[in-house]
Structures are given as structure tokens and as C-alpha cells.
mmCIF file with all atom_site columns, C-alpha atoms in Angstrom:
data_model
loop_
_atom_site.group_PDB
_atom_site.id
_atom_site.type_symbol
_atom_site.label_atom_id
_atom_site.label_alt_id
_atom_site.label_comp_id
_atom_site.label_asym_id
_atom_site.label_entity_id
_atom_site.label_seq_id
_atom_site.pdbx_PDB_ins_code
_atom_site.Cartn_x
_atom_site.Cartn_y
_atom_site.Cartn_z
_atom_site.occupancy
_atom_site.B_iso_or_equiv
_atom_site.pdbx_formal_charge
_atom_site.auth_seq_id
_atom_site.auth_comp_id
_atom_site.auth_asym_id
_atom_site.auth_atom_id
_atom_site.pdbx_PDB_model_num
ATOM 1   C CA . UNK A 1 1   ? -8.501  15.531  -13.294 1.00 60.00 ? 272 UNK A CA 1
ATOM 2   C CA . UNK A 1 2   ? -5.427  13.591  -12.054 1.00 63.00 ? 273 UNK A CA 1
ATOM 3   C CA . UNK A 1 3   ? -3.449  11.613  -14.612 1.00 57.00 ? 274 UNK A CA 1
ATOM 4   C CA . UNK A 1 4   ? -4.604  8.004   -14.918 1.00 58.00 ? 275 UNK A CA 1
ATOM 5   C CA . UNK A 1 5   ? -2.142  5.569   -13.396 1.00 66.00 ? 276 UNK A CA 1
ATOM 6   C CA . UNK A 1 6   ? -3.906  2.499   -14.788 1.00 86.00 ? 277 UNK A CA 1
ATOM 7   C CA . UNK A 1 7   ? -6.301  1.705   -17.619 1.00 95.00 ? 278 UNK A CA 1
ATOM 8   C CA . UNK A 1 8   ? -9.847  0.455   -17.243 1.00 96.00 ? 279 UNK A CA 1
ATOM 9   C CA . UNK A 1 9   ? -8.778  -2.824  -18.828 1.00 95.00 ? 280 UNK A CA 1
ATOM 10  C CA . UNK A 1 10  ? -5.960  -3.265  -16.299 1.00 97.00 ? 281 UNK A CA 1
ATOM 11  C CA . UNK A 1 11  ? -8.270  -2.303  -13.440 1.00 97.00 ? 282 UNK A CA 1
ATOM 12  C CA . UNK A 1 12  ? -10.814 -4.886  -14.578 1.00 97.00 ? 283 UNK A CA 1
ATOM 13  C CA . UNK A 1 13  ? -8.165  -7.597  -14.750 1.00 97.00 ? 284 UNK A CA 1
ATOM 14  C CA . UNK A 1 14  ? -6.945  -6.656  -11.277 1.00 96.00 ? 285 UNK A CA 1
ATOM 15  C CA . UNK A 1 15  ? -10.481 -7.172  -9.971  1.00 97.00 ? 286 UNK A CA 1
ATOM 16  C CA . UNK A 1 16  ? -10.786 -10.503 -11.778 1.00 97.00 ? 287 UNK A CA 1
ATOM 17  C CA . UNK A 1 17  ? -7.506  -11.737 -10.313 1.00 97.00 ? 288 UNK A CA 1
ATOM 18  C CA . UNK A 1 18  ? -8.458  -10.618 -6.821  1.00 96.00 ? 289 UNK A CA 1
ATOM 19  C CA . UNK A 1 19  ? -11.819 -12.346 -7.042  1.00 97.00 ? 290 UNK A CA 1
ATOM 20  C CA . UNK A 1 20  ? -10.187 -15.565 -8.208  1.00 97.00 ? 291 UNK A CA 1
ATOM 21  C CA . UNK A 1 21  ? -7.913  -15.436 -5.143  1.00 95.00 ? 292 UNK A CA 1
ATOM 22  C CA . UNK A 1 22  ? -10.900 -14.843 -2.878  1.00 96.00 ? 293 UNK A CA 1
ATOM 23  C CA . UNK A 1 23  ? -12.922 -17.713 -4.357  1.00 97.00 ? 294 UNK A CA 1
ATOM 24  C CA . UNK A 1 24  ? -9.923  -20.038 -4.027  1.00 96.00 ? 295 UNK A CA 1
ATOM 25  C CA . UNK A 1 25  ? -9.233  -19.024 -0.397  1.00 93.00 ? 296 UNK A CA 1
ATOM 26  C CA . UNK A 1 26  ? -5.878  -17.546 -1.404  1.00 90.00 ? 297 UNK A CA 1
ATOM 27  C CA . UNK A 1 27  ? -6.303  -14.045 -0.049  1.00 81.00 ? 298 UNK A CA 1
ATOM 28  C CA . UNK A 1 28  ? -3.394  -11.659 -0.319  1.00 79.00 ? 299 UNK A CA 1
ATOM 29  C CA . UNK A 1 29  ? -1.732  -10.442 2.872   1.00 67.00 ? 300 UNK A CA 1
ATOM 30  C CA . UNK A 1 30  ? -1.452  -7.020  1.247   1.00 65.00 ? 301 UNK A CA 1
ATOM 31  C CA . UNK A 1 31  ? -5.233  -6.771  1.156   1.00 60.00 ? 302 UNK A CA 1
ATOM 32  C CA . UNK A 1 32  ? -5.381  -6.922  4.956   1.00 64.00 ? 303 UNK A CA 1
ATOM 33  C CA . UNK A 1 33  ? -3.769  -3.508  5.239   1.00 71.00 ? 304 UNK A CA 1
ATOM 34  C CA . UNK A 1 34  ? -0.895  -2.439  7.454   1.00 77.00 ? 305 UNK A CA 1
ATOM 35  C CA . UNK A 1 35  ? 0.394   0.493   9.438   1.00 83.00 ? 306 UNK A CA 1
ATOM 36  C CA . UNK A 1 36  ? 2.703   1.375   6.538   1.00 85.00 ? 307 UNK A CA 1
ATOM 37  C CA . UNK A 1 37  ? -0.202  1.318   4.084   1.00 85.00 ? 308 UNK A CA 1
ATOM 38  C CA . UNK A 1 38  ? -2.270  3.557   6.356   1.00 88.00 ? 309 UNK A CA 1
ATOM 39  C CA . UNK A 1 39  ? 0.634   5.991   6.480   1.00 89.00 ? 310 UNK A CA 1
ATOM 40  C CA . UNK A 1 40  ? 0.942   5.957   2.677   1.00 88.00 ? 311 UNK A CA 1
ATOM 41  C CA . UNK A 1 41  ? -2.698  7.001   2.383   1.00 91.00 ? 312 UNK A CA 1
ATOM 42  C CA . UNK A 1 42  ? -2.458  9.990   4.725   1.00 92.00 ? 313 UNK A CA 1
ATOM 43  C CA . UNK A 1 43  ? -1.496  12.163  1.780   1.00 92.00 ? 314 UNK A CA 1
ATOM 44  C CA . UNK A 1 44  ? -4.483  11.147  -0.347  1.00 93.00 ? 315 UNK A CA 1
ATOM 45  C CA . UNK A 1 45  ? -6.053  8.313   -2.272  1.00 94.00 ? 316 UNK A CA 1
ATOM 46  C CA . UNK A 1 46  ? -6.147  7.087   -5.844  1.00 95.00 ? 317 UNK A CA 1
ATOM 47  C CA . UNK A 1 47  ? -8.553  4.142   -6.010  1.00 97.00 ? 318 UNK A CA 1
ATOM 48  C CA . UNK A 1 48  ? -8.228  2.154   -9.226  1.00 97.00 ? 319 UNK A CA 1
ATOM 49  C CA . UNK A 1 49  ? -11.935 1.200   -9.406  1.00 98.00 ? 320 UNK A CA 1
ATOM 50  C CA . UNK A 1 50  ? -15.313 2.457   -8.250  1.00 98.00 ? 321 UNK A CA 1
ATOM 51  C CA . UNK A 1 51  ? -17.764 -0.215  -7.117  1.00 98.00 ? 322 UNK A CA 1
ATOM 52  C CA . UNK A 1 52  ? -21.473 0.504   -6.800  1.00 98.00 ? 323 UNK A CA 1
ATOM 53  C CA . UNK A 1 53  ? -22.714 -2.530  -4.921  1.00 98.00 ? 324 UNK A CA 1
ATOM 54  C CA . UNK A 1 54  ? -25.518 -3.783  -2.728  1.00 97.00 ? 325 UNK A CA 1
ATOM 55  C CA . UNK A 1 55  ? -25.537 -3.242  1.037   1.00 96.00 ? 326 UNK A CA 1
ATOM 56  C CA . UNK A 1 56  ? -25.984 -6.981  1.610   1.00 97.00 ? 327 UNK A CA 1
ATOM 57  C CA . UNK A 1 57  ? -23.593 -8.016  4.399   1.00 97.00 ? 328 UNK A CA 1
ATOM 58  C CA . UNK A 1 58  ? -22.496 -11.058 2.373   1.00 97.00 ? 329 UNK A CA 1
ATOM 59  C CA . UNK A 1 59  ? -21.042 -8.995  -0.485  1.00 97.00 ? 330 UNK A CA 1
ATOM 60  C CA . UNK A 1 60  ? -18.353 -6.582  0.805   1.00 97.00 ? 331 UNK A CA 1
ATOM 61  C CA . UNK A 1 61  ? -16.505 -5.423  -2.310  1.00 97.00 ? 332 UNK A CA 1
ATOM 62  C CA . UNK A 1 62  ? -13.031 -5.132  -0.785  1.00 95.00 ? 333 UNK A CA 1
ATOM 63  C CA . UNK A 1 63  ? -13.176 -8.735  0.433   1.00 95.00 ? 334 UNK A CA 1
ATOM 64  C CA . UNK A 1 64  ? -14.846 -10.176 -2.659  1.00 97.00 ? 335 UNK A CA 1
ATOM 65  C CA . UNK A 1 65  ? -12.160 -8.616  -4.865  1.00 97.00 ? 336 UNK A CA 1
ATOM 66  C CA . UNK A 1 66  ? -9.319  -9.188  -2.363  1.00 95.00 ? 337 UNK A CA 1
ATOM 67  C CA . UNK A 1 67  ? -8.301  -5.539  -2.286  1.00 95.00 ? 338 UNK A CA 1
ATOM 68  C CA . UNK A 1 68  ? -6.960  -3.391  0.508   1.00 92.00 ? 339 UNK A CA 1
ATOM 69  C CA . UNK A 1 69  ? -7.004  0.112   1.907   1.00 93.00 ? 340 UNK A CA 1
ATOM 70  C CA . UNK A 1 70  ? -7.132  2.801   -0.761  1.00 94.00 ? 341 UNK A CA 1
ATOM 71  C CA . UNK A 1 71  ? -7.789  0.418   -3.654  1.00 95.00 ? 342 UNK A CA 1
ATOM 72  C CA . UNK A 1 72  ? -11.537 0.748   -4.176  1.00 97.00 ? 343 UNK A CA 1
ATOM 73  C CA . UNK A 1 73  ? -14.025 3.613   -3.927  1.00 98.00 ? 344 UNK A CA 1
ATOM 74  C CA . UNK A 1 74  ? -17.109 1.737   -2.733  1.00 98.00 ? 345 UNK A CA 1
ATOM 75  C CA . UNK A 1 75  ? -20.715 2.919   -2.786  1.00 98.00 ? 346 UNK A CA 1
ATOM 76  C CA . UNK A 1 76  ? -23.220 0.546   -1.197  1.00 97.00 ? 347 UNK A CA 1
ATOM 77  C CA . UNK A 1 77  ? -26.994 0.777   -1.256  1.00 96.00 ? 348 UNK A CA 1
ATOM 78  C CA . UNK A 1 78  ? -29.713 -1.871  -1.103  1.00 95.00 ? 349 UNK A CA 1
ATOM 79  C CA . UNK A 1 79  ? -30.327 -3.262  -4.579  1.00 95.00 ? 350 UNK A CA 1
ATOM 80  C CA . UNK A 1 80  ? -27.287 -1.435  -6.044  1.00 96.00 ? 351 UNK A CA 1
ATOM 81  C CA . UNK A 1 81  ? -29.753 1.165   -7.294  1.00 95.00 ? 352 UNK A CA 1
ATOM 82  C CA . UNK A 1 82  ? -28.810 4.456   -8.914  1.00 96.00 ? 353 UNK A CA 1
ATOM 83  C CA . UNK A 1 83  ? -30.177 7.612   -7.290  1.00 94.00 ? 354 UNK A CA 1
ATOM 84  C CA . UNK A 1 84  ? -28.748 11.160  -7.413  1.00 95.00 ? 355 UNK A CA 1
ATOM 85  C CA . UNK A 1 85  ? -26.470 10.619  -4.424  1.00 95.00 ? 356 UNK A CA 1
ATOM 86  C CA . UNK A 1 86  ? -24.957 7.509   -6.032  1.00 96.00 ? 357 UNK A CA 1
ATOM 87  C CA . UNK A 1 87  ? -24.429 9.330   -9.336  1.00 97.00 ? 358 UNK A CA 1
ATOM 88  C CA . UNK A 1 88  ? -22.776 12.194  -7.484  1.00 97.00 ? 359 UNK A CA 1
ATOM 89  C CA . UNK A 1 89  ? -20.488 9.800   -5.639  1.00 98.00 ? 360 UNK A CA 1
ATOM 90  C CA . UNK A 1 90  ? -19.364 8.197   -8.906  1.00 98.00 ? 361 UNK A CA 1
ATOM 91  C CA . UNK A 1 91  ? -18.832 11.623  -10.462 1.00 98.00 ? 362 UNK A CA 1
ATOM 92  C CA . UNK A 1 92  ? -16.764 12.663  -7.448  1.00 98.00 ? 363 UNK A CA 1
ATOM 93  C CA . UNK A 1 93  ? -14.396 9.698   -7.621  1.00 97.00 ? 364 UNK A CA 1
ATOM 94  C CA . UNK A 1 94  ? -14.094 9.723   -11.404 1.00 98.00 ? 365 UNK A CA 1
ATOM 95  C CA . UNK A 1 95  ? -13.248 13.422  -11.582 1.00 97.00 ? 366 UNK A CA 1
ATOM 96  C CA . UNK A 1 96  ? -11.332 13.895  -8.331  1.00 97.00 ? 367 UNK A CA 1
ATOM 97  C CA . UNK A 1 97  ? -9.164  10.785  -8.498  1.00 97.00 ? 368 UNK A CA 1
ATOM 98  C CA . UNK A 1 98  ? -9.221  9.948   -12.205 1.00 97.00 ? 369 UNK A CA 1
ATOM 99  C CA . UNK A 1 99  ? -10.544 6.458   -11.432 1.00 98.00 ? 370 UNK A CA 1
ATOM 100 C CA . UNK A 1 100 ? -10.995 4.749   -14.830 1.00 97.00 ? 371 UNK A CA 1
ATOM 101 C CA . UNK A 1 101 ? -13.459 1.946   -14.025 1.00 98.00 ? 372 UNK A CA 1
ATOM 102 C CA . UNK A 1 102 ? -16.936 1.710   -12.504 1.00 98.00 ? 373 UNK A CA 1
ATOM 103 C CA . UNK A 1 103 ? -18.403 -1.701  -11.649 1.00 98.00 ? 374 UNK A CA 1
ATOM 104 C CA . UNK A 1 104 ? -22.087 -2.083  -10.802 1.00 98.00 ? 375 UNK A CA 1
ATOM 105 C CA . UNK A 1 105 ? -22.044 -5.210  -8.641  1.00 98.00 ? 376 UNK A CA 1
ATOM 106 C CA . UNK A 1 106 ? -25.268 -7.143  -8.191  1.00 98.00 ? 377 UNK A CA 1
ATOM 107 C CA . UNK A 1 107 ? -25.508 -10.540 -6.517  1.00 98.00 ? 378 UNK A CA 1
ATOM 108 C CA . UNK A 1 108 ? -27.581 -13.693 -6.316  1.00 97.00 ? 379 UNK A CA 1
ATOM 109 C CA . UNK A 1 109 ? -30.431 -13.919 -3.813  1.00 95.00 ? 380 UNK A CA 1
ATOM 110 C CA . UNK A 1 110 ? -30.724 -10.128 -3.594  1.00 96.00 ? 381 UNK A CA 1
ATOM 111 C CA . UNK A 1 111 ? -33.293 -9.117  -0.998  1.00 93.00 ? 382 UNK A CA 1
ATOM 112 C CA . UNK A 1 112 ? -34.165 -5.851  -2.727  1.00 92.00 ? 383 UNK A CA 1
ATOM 113 C CA . UNK A 1 113 ? -34.967 -7.750  -5.917  1.00 94.00 ? 384 UNK A CA 1
ATOM 114 C CA . UNK A 1 114 ? -37.081 -10.260 -3.992  1.00 93.00 ? 385 UNK A CA 1
ATOM 115 C CA . UNK A 1 115 ? -38.960 -7.457  -2.236  1.00 90.00 ? 386 UNK A CA 1
ATOM 116 C CA . UNK A 1 116 ? -39.682 -5.763  -5.561  1.00 91.00 ? 387 UNK A CA 1
ATOM 117 C CA . UNK A 1 117 ? -40.992 -8.948  -7.145  1.00 91.00 ? 388 UNK A CA 1
ATOM 118 C CA . UNK A 1 118 ? -43.188 -9.545  -4.086  1.00 88.00 ? 389 UNK A CA 1
ATOM 119 C CA . UNK A 1 119 ? -44.548 -6.005  -4.327  1.00 86.00 ? 390 UNK A CA 1
ATOM 120 C CA . UNK A 1 120 ? -45.318 -6.371  -8.025  1.00 86.00 ? 391 UNK A CA 1
ATOM 121 C CA . UNK A 1 121 ? -47.153 -9.640  -7.493  1.00 83.00 ? 392 UNK A CA 1
ATOM 122 C CA . UNK A 1 122 ? -48.977 -8.678  -4.331  1.00 80.00 ? 393 UNK A CA 1
ATOM 123 C CA . UNK A 1 123 ? -48.819 -4.969  -3.458  1.00 78.00 ? 394 UNK A CA 1
ATOM 124 C CA . UNK A 1 124 ? -48.635 -4.572  0.307   1.00 69.00 ? 395 UNK A CA 1
ATOM 125 C CA . UNK A 1 125 ? -49.157 -0.844  0.570   1.00 67.00 ? 396 UNK A CA 1
ATOM 126 C CA . UNK A 1 126 ? -47.634 -0.868  4.041   1.00 61.00 ? 397 UNK A CA 1
ATOM 127 C CA . UNK A 1 127 ? -43.959 -0.211  3.282   1.00 69.00 ? 398 UNK A CA 1
ATOM 128 C CA . UNK A 1 128 ? -42.411 3.014   4.473   1.00 80.00 ? 399 UNK A CA 1
ATOM 129 C CA . UNK A 1 129 ? -41.923 5.624   1.782   1.00 85.00 ? 400 UNK A CA 1
ATOM 130 C CA . UNK A 1 130 ? -38.170 5.153   2.141   1.00 88.00 ? 401 UNK A CA 1
ATOM 131 C CA . UNK A 1 131 ? -38.372 1.425   1.428   1.00 84.00 ? 402 UNK A CA 1
ATOM 132 C CA . UNK A 1 132 ? -40.784 2.128   -1.414  1.00 85.00 ? 403 UNK A CA 1
ATOM 133 C CA . UNK A 1 133 ? -38.214 4.460   -2.953  1.00 88.00 ? 404 UNK A CA 1
ATOM 134 C CA . UNK A 1 134 ? -35.821 1.507   -3.303  1.00 89.00 ? 405 UNK A CA 1
ATOM 135 C CA . UNK A 1 135 ? -38.516 -0.807  -4.672  1.00 89.00 ? 406 UNK A CA 1
ATOM 136 C CA . UNK A 1 136 ? -39.662 1.863   -7.127  1.00 89.00 ? 407 UNK A CA 1
ATOM 137 C CA . UNK A 1 137 ? -36.144 2.251   -8.521  1.00 92.00 ? 408 UNK A CA 1
ATOM 138 C CA . UNK A 1 138 ? -35.815 -1.502  -9.056  1.00 93.00 ? 409 UNK A CA 1
ATOM 139 C CA . UNK A 1 139 ? -39.332 -1.894  -10.451 1.00 91.00 ? 410 UNK A CA 1
ATOM 140 C CA . UNK A 1 140 ? -38.845 -0.617  -14.041 1.00 90.00 ? 411 UNK A CA 1
ATOM 141 C CA . UNK A 1 141 ? -36.014 -3.045  -14.752 1.00 88.00 ? 412 UNK A CA 1
ATOM 142 C CA . UNK A 1 142 ? -37.863 -6.171  -13.584 1.00 89.00 ? 413 UNK A CA 1
ATOM 143 C CA . UNK A 1 143 ? -41.543 -5.442  -14.208 1.00 89.00 ? 414 UNK A CA 1
ATOM 144 C CA . UNK A 1 144 ? -41.477 -6.589  -17.832 1.00 90.00 ? 415 UNK A CA 1
ATOM 145 C CA . UNK A 1 145 ? -40.127 -9.994  -16.785 1.00 92.00 ? 416 UNK A CA 1
ATOM 146 C CA . UNK A 1 146 ? -43.437 -10.809 -15.101 1.00 87.00 ? 417 UNK A CA 1
ATOM 147 C CA . UNK A 1 147 ? -45.089 -10.696 -18.524 1.00 86.00 ? 418 UNK A CA 1
ATOM 148 C CA . UNK A 1 148 ? -42.852 -13.508 -19.784 1.00 90.00 ? 419 UNK A CA 1
ATOM 149 C CA . UNK A 1 149 ? -42.788 -17.261 -19.126 1.00 92.00 ? 420 UNK A CA 1
ATOM 150 C CA . UNK A 1 150 ? -40.323 -16.550 -16.316 1.00 88.00 ? 421 UNK A CA 1
ATOM 151 C CA . UNK A 1 151 ? -43.284 -15.780 -14.068 1.00 87.00 ? 422 UNK A CA 1
ATOM 152 C CA . UNK A 1 152 ? -43.834 -19.542 -13.800 1.00 89.00 ? 423 UNK A CA 1
ATOM 153 C CA . UNK A 1 153 ? -40.273 -20.178 -12.562 1.00 90.00 ? 424 UNK A CA 1
ATOM 154 C CA . UNK A 1 154 ? -39.497 -18.120 -9.418  1.00 88.00 ? 425 UNK A CA 1
ATOM 155 C CA . UNK A 1 155 ? -35.839 -19.111 -9.346  1.00 90.00 ? 426 UNK A CA 1
ATOM 156 C CA . UNK A 1 156 ? -35.175 -18.195 -12.968 1.00 93.00 ? 427 UNK A CA 1
ATOM 157 C CA . UNK A 1 157 ? -37.226 -15.031 -12.557 1.00 93.00 ? 428 UNK A CA 1
ATOM 158 C CA . UNK A 1 158 ? -35.117 -13.893 -9.610  1.00 92.00 ? 429 UNK A CA 1
ATOM 159 C CA . UNK A 1 159 ? -31.865 -14.606 -11.472 1.00 94.00 ? 430 UNK A CA 1
ATOM 160 C CA . UNK A 1 160 ? -32.937 -12.690 -14.555 1.00 94.00 ? 431 UNK A CA 1
ATOM 161 C CA . UNK A 1 161 ? -34.255 -9.839  -12.406 1.00 95.00 ? 432 UNK A CA 1
ATOM 162 C CA . UNK A 1 162 ? -30.816 -9.428  -10.800 1.00 96.00 ? 433 UNK A CA 1
ATOM 163 C CA . UNK A 1 163 ? -29.191 -9.198  -14.240 1.00 96.00 ? 434 UNK A CA 1
ATOM 164 C CA . UNK A 1 164 ? -31.836 -6.780  -15.517 1.00 95.00 ? 435 UNK A CA 1
ATOM 165 C CA . UNK A 1 165 ? -31.400 -4.544  -12.490 1.00 96.00 ? 436 UNK A CA 1
ATOM 166 C CA . UNK A 1 166 ? -27.617 -4.419  -12.956 1.00 97.00 ? 437 UNK A CA 1
ATOM 167 C CA . UNK A 1 167 ? -28.040 -3.552  -16.646 1.00 96.00 ? 438 UNK A CA 1
ATOM 168 C CA . UNK A 1 168 ? -30.477 -0.788  -15.731 1.00 96.00 ? 439 UNK A CA 1
ATOM 169 C CA . UNK A 1 169 ? -28.057 0.696   -13.198 1.00 97.00 ? 440 UNK A CA 1
ATOM 170 C CA . UNK A 1 170 ? -25.217 0.612   -15.725 1.00 97.00 ? 441 UNK A CA 1
ATOM 171 C CA . UNK A 1 171 ? -27.441 2.354   -18.265 1.00 96.00 ? 442 UNK A CA 1
ATOM 172 C CA . UNK A 1 172 ? -28.466 5.018   -15.751 1.00 96.00 ? 443 UNK A CA 1
ATOM 173 C CA . UNK A 1 173 ? -24.848 5.802   -14.944 1.00 97.00 ? 444 UNK A CA 1
ATOM 174 C CA . UNK A 1 174 ? -23.877 5.879   -18.620 1.00 95.00 ? 445 UNK A CA 1
ATOM 175 C CA . UNK A 1 175 ? -26.736 8.135   -19.679 1.00 95.00 ? 446 UNK A CA 1
ATOM 176 C CA . UNK A 1 176 ? -27.919 9.922   -16.540 1.00 93.00 ? 447 UNK A CA 1
ATOM 177 C CA . UNK A 1 177 ? -24.985 12.250  -16.011 1.00 96.00 ? 448 UNK A CA 1
ATOM 178 C CA . UNK A 1 178 ? -23.399 14.678  -18.451 1.00 97.00 ? 449 UNK A CA 1
ATOM 179 C CA . UNK A 1 179 ? -20.122 14.406  -16.564 1.00 98.00 ? 450 UNK A CA 1
ATOM 180 C CA . UNK A 1 180 ? -19.997 10.614  -16.790 1.00 98.00 ? 451 UNK A CA 1
ATOM 181 C CA . UNK A 1 181 ? -21.191 10.643  -20.412 1.00 97.00 ? 452 UNK A CA 1
ATOM 182 C CA . UNK A 1 182 ? -18.307 12.928  -21.359 1.00 97.00 ? 453 UNK A CA 1
ATOM 183 C CA . UNK A 1 183 ? -15.770 10.781  -19.511 1.00 97.00 ? 454 UNK A CA 1
ATOM 184 C CA . UNK A 1 184 ? -17.056 7.612   -21.200 1.00 97.00 ? 455 UNK A CA 1
ATOM 185 C CA . UNK A 1 185 ? -17.135 9.275   -24.623 1.00 96.00 ? 456 UNK A CA 1
ATOM 186 C CA . UNK A 1 186 ? -13.596 10.523  -24.111 1.00 96.00 ? 457 UNK A CA 1
ATOM 187 C CA . UNK A 1 187 ? -12.327 7.073   -23.213 1.00 95.00 ? 458 UNK A CA 1
ATOM 188 C CA . UNK A 1 188 ? -11.252 7.956   -19.674 1.00 96.00 ? 459 UNK A CA 1
ATOM 189 C CA . UNK A 1 189 ? -14.044 6.011   -17.954 1.00 97.00 ? 460 UNK A CA 1
ATOM 190 C CA . UNK A 1 190 ? -15.586 2.586   -18.465 1.00 97.00 ? 461 UNK A CA 1
ATOM 191 C CA . UNK A 1 191 ? -18.770 1.372   -16.739 1.00 98.00 ? 462 UNK A CA 1
ATOM 192 C CA . UNK A 1 192 ? -19.486 -2.354  -16.540 1.00 98.00 ? 463 UNK A CA 1
ATOM 193 C CA . UNK A 1 193 ? -21.976 -4.628  -14.845 1.00 98.00 ? 464 UNK A CA 1
ATOM 194 C CA . UNK A 1 194 ? -21.166 -7.719  -12.794 1.00 98.00 ? 465 UNK A CA 1
ATOM 195 C CA . UNK A 1 195 ? -22.841 -10.303 -10.593 1.00 98.00 ? 466 UNK A CA 1
ATOM 196 C CA . UNK A 1 196 ? -21.477 -12.047 -7.505  1.00 98.00 ? 467 UNK A CA 1
ATOM 197 C CA . UNK A 1 197 ? -22.541 -15.604 -6.745  1.00 98.00 ? 468 UNK A CA 1
ATOM 198 C CA . UNK A 1 198 ? -23.135 -16.364 -3.087  1.00 98.00 ? 469 UNK A CA 1
ATOM 199 C CA . UNK A 1 199 ? -22.669 -20.056 -3.908  1.00 97.00 ? 470 UNK A CA 1
ATOM 200 C CA . UNK A 1 200 ? -19.293 -19.952 -5.638  1.00 98.00 ? 471 UNK A CA 1
ATOM 201 C CA . UNK A 1 201 ? -17.793 -16.662 -4.477  1.00 98.00 ? 472 UNK A CA 1
ATOM 202 C CA . UNK A 1 202 ? -17.079 -15.774 -8.106  1.00 98.00 ? 473 UNK A CA 1
ATOM 203 C CA . UNK A 1 203 ? -17.951 -12.536 -9.866  1.00 98.00 ? 474 UNK A CA 1
ATOM 204 C CA . UNK A 1 204 ? -19.227 -12.807 -13.432 1.00 97.00 ? 475 UNK A CA 1
ATOM 205 C CA . UNK A 1 205 ? -18.777 -9.663  -15.501 1.00 97.00 ? 476 UNK A CA 1
ATOM 206 C CA . UNK A 1 206 ? -21.481 -9.074  -18.064 1.00 91.00 ? 477 UNK A CA 1
ATOM 207 C CA . UNK A 1 207 ? -19.919 -9.932  -21.422 1.00 66.00 ? 478 UNK A CA 1
ATOM 208 C CA . UNK A 1 208 ? -21.680 -7.202  -23.377 1.00 49.00 ? 479 UNK A CA 1
ATOM 209 C CA . UNK A 1 209 ? -20.167 -4.577  -21.061 1.00 48.00 ? 480 UNK A CA 1
ATOM 210 C CA . UNK A 1 210 ? -16.791 -6.106  -20.229 1.00 48.00 ? 481 UNK A CA 1
ATOM 211 C CA . UNK A 1 211 ? -15.941 -6.920  -23.853 1.00 44.00 ? 482 UNK A CA 1
ATOM 212 C CA . UNK A 1 212 ? -15.657 -3.217  -24.662 1.00 46.00 ? 483 UNK A CA 1
ATOM 213 C CA . UNK A 1 213 ? -12.270 -1.567  -24.820 1.00 45.00 ? 484 UNK A CA 1
ATOM 214 C CA . UNK A 1 214 ? -10.807 0.824   -22.262 1.00 52.00 ? 485 UNK A CA 1
#
């Protein structure tokens, strides 16, 4: 594995700072990329963070975190779910590039979450098996919420479902791969959850994850 050029803590702070710039409409010119930057990357890449995010067109990680070419290794899939191909992609970046930080990035008003809640309340039975595979991966993290008082408050239910789904994805990455488990145990990798607000443009990192060292 390549030597780490930054710590997980520093990488996390770099993301926080970039997101603050984005939310304040103070985007960095460096993040736009340049011919010189493209040339620098011809010899290889060393992204400082891996972002597993949702495919939603309103949440592009490089823009949300005000980062440029070569900065982030981004994996996008509806509902920021964790399936074998996503785990393999994280393993690849963490081992090949020595990237010290993984962020599972959920967001408000997530369509995959809404579709799962709809399916749980009123099974349609008409979705393609491919769409069902996404719903079925979200289902375990949100199903229990329908047994709580949240079922009477659709807005609160959706918000809590987004958080629960992010936590589940973080847990799957932390405990669903021997490679990632070893990297986390050895202190060379940190996996955190976060949520982007479509209203404010700000990313909130989950305190229970982000408070850990690294």
C-alpha cells in the first residue's frame, strides 16, 4: 500500500472546509481543474477521500465538497447502498492508493428511501428485479422505523430513514470486508457517515462516527 500523505482527520477537515465554501458560494478556482492539473494526474492518482454517495443528480460529491480532479474517489449508486461491487471499489481505492477516509454520503429527500418506504407500506409487486435489488438493500435499515411513532409523521420518518440507511451502509463497510476491517483495525482507514441537505447545501457528519480518531 502507498504511504499515506494525509491523515483521516485531515482529510475530513478538508471536506468540511470545502463544503463550507460550497454552501457559502465561495468555490475555489482550483476545484475547477486546469490543463496543468490534468497533466499532473497523467502519472497516477492519490485521492485523499473515498465517497460512497447517491446517484441523485443534485448531490455530486466533487461539487458539494468543492474538490477538483484527482481529489476524490467517488462511487455513486441510488440510495448509497452497499453491494459487492461497491465494497470492491472501496477496497481498491483504500489498498491501491492508501486513501485514509471513506465517507458514506446520504442526502435529504432521497428517492431510493422514499421508494422503499412506499414499497413497505403498499407493496407494488411490479418493480423490475433490478429496482427491487436496491429497495431490498435499503429495506432492513428502515423497516423497523415503521413500527415506531414515526409512521404517523411522513417527514420525520423520511429523515430518520435517511440517517438509518447511512448508518447501515457504514456498518456494512466496516464489518462486511476482511480487507477493510483490517485497515480500520490498524488505524489506516476511517469510515464515517454524513448527510447532505438539499436546502442548505451543508453536509452534516454523523457525530458518533466523526468523533472517532484517525
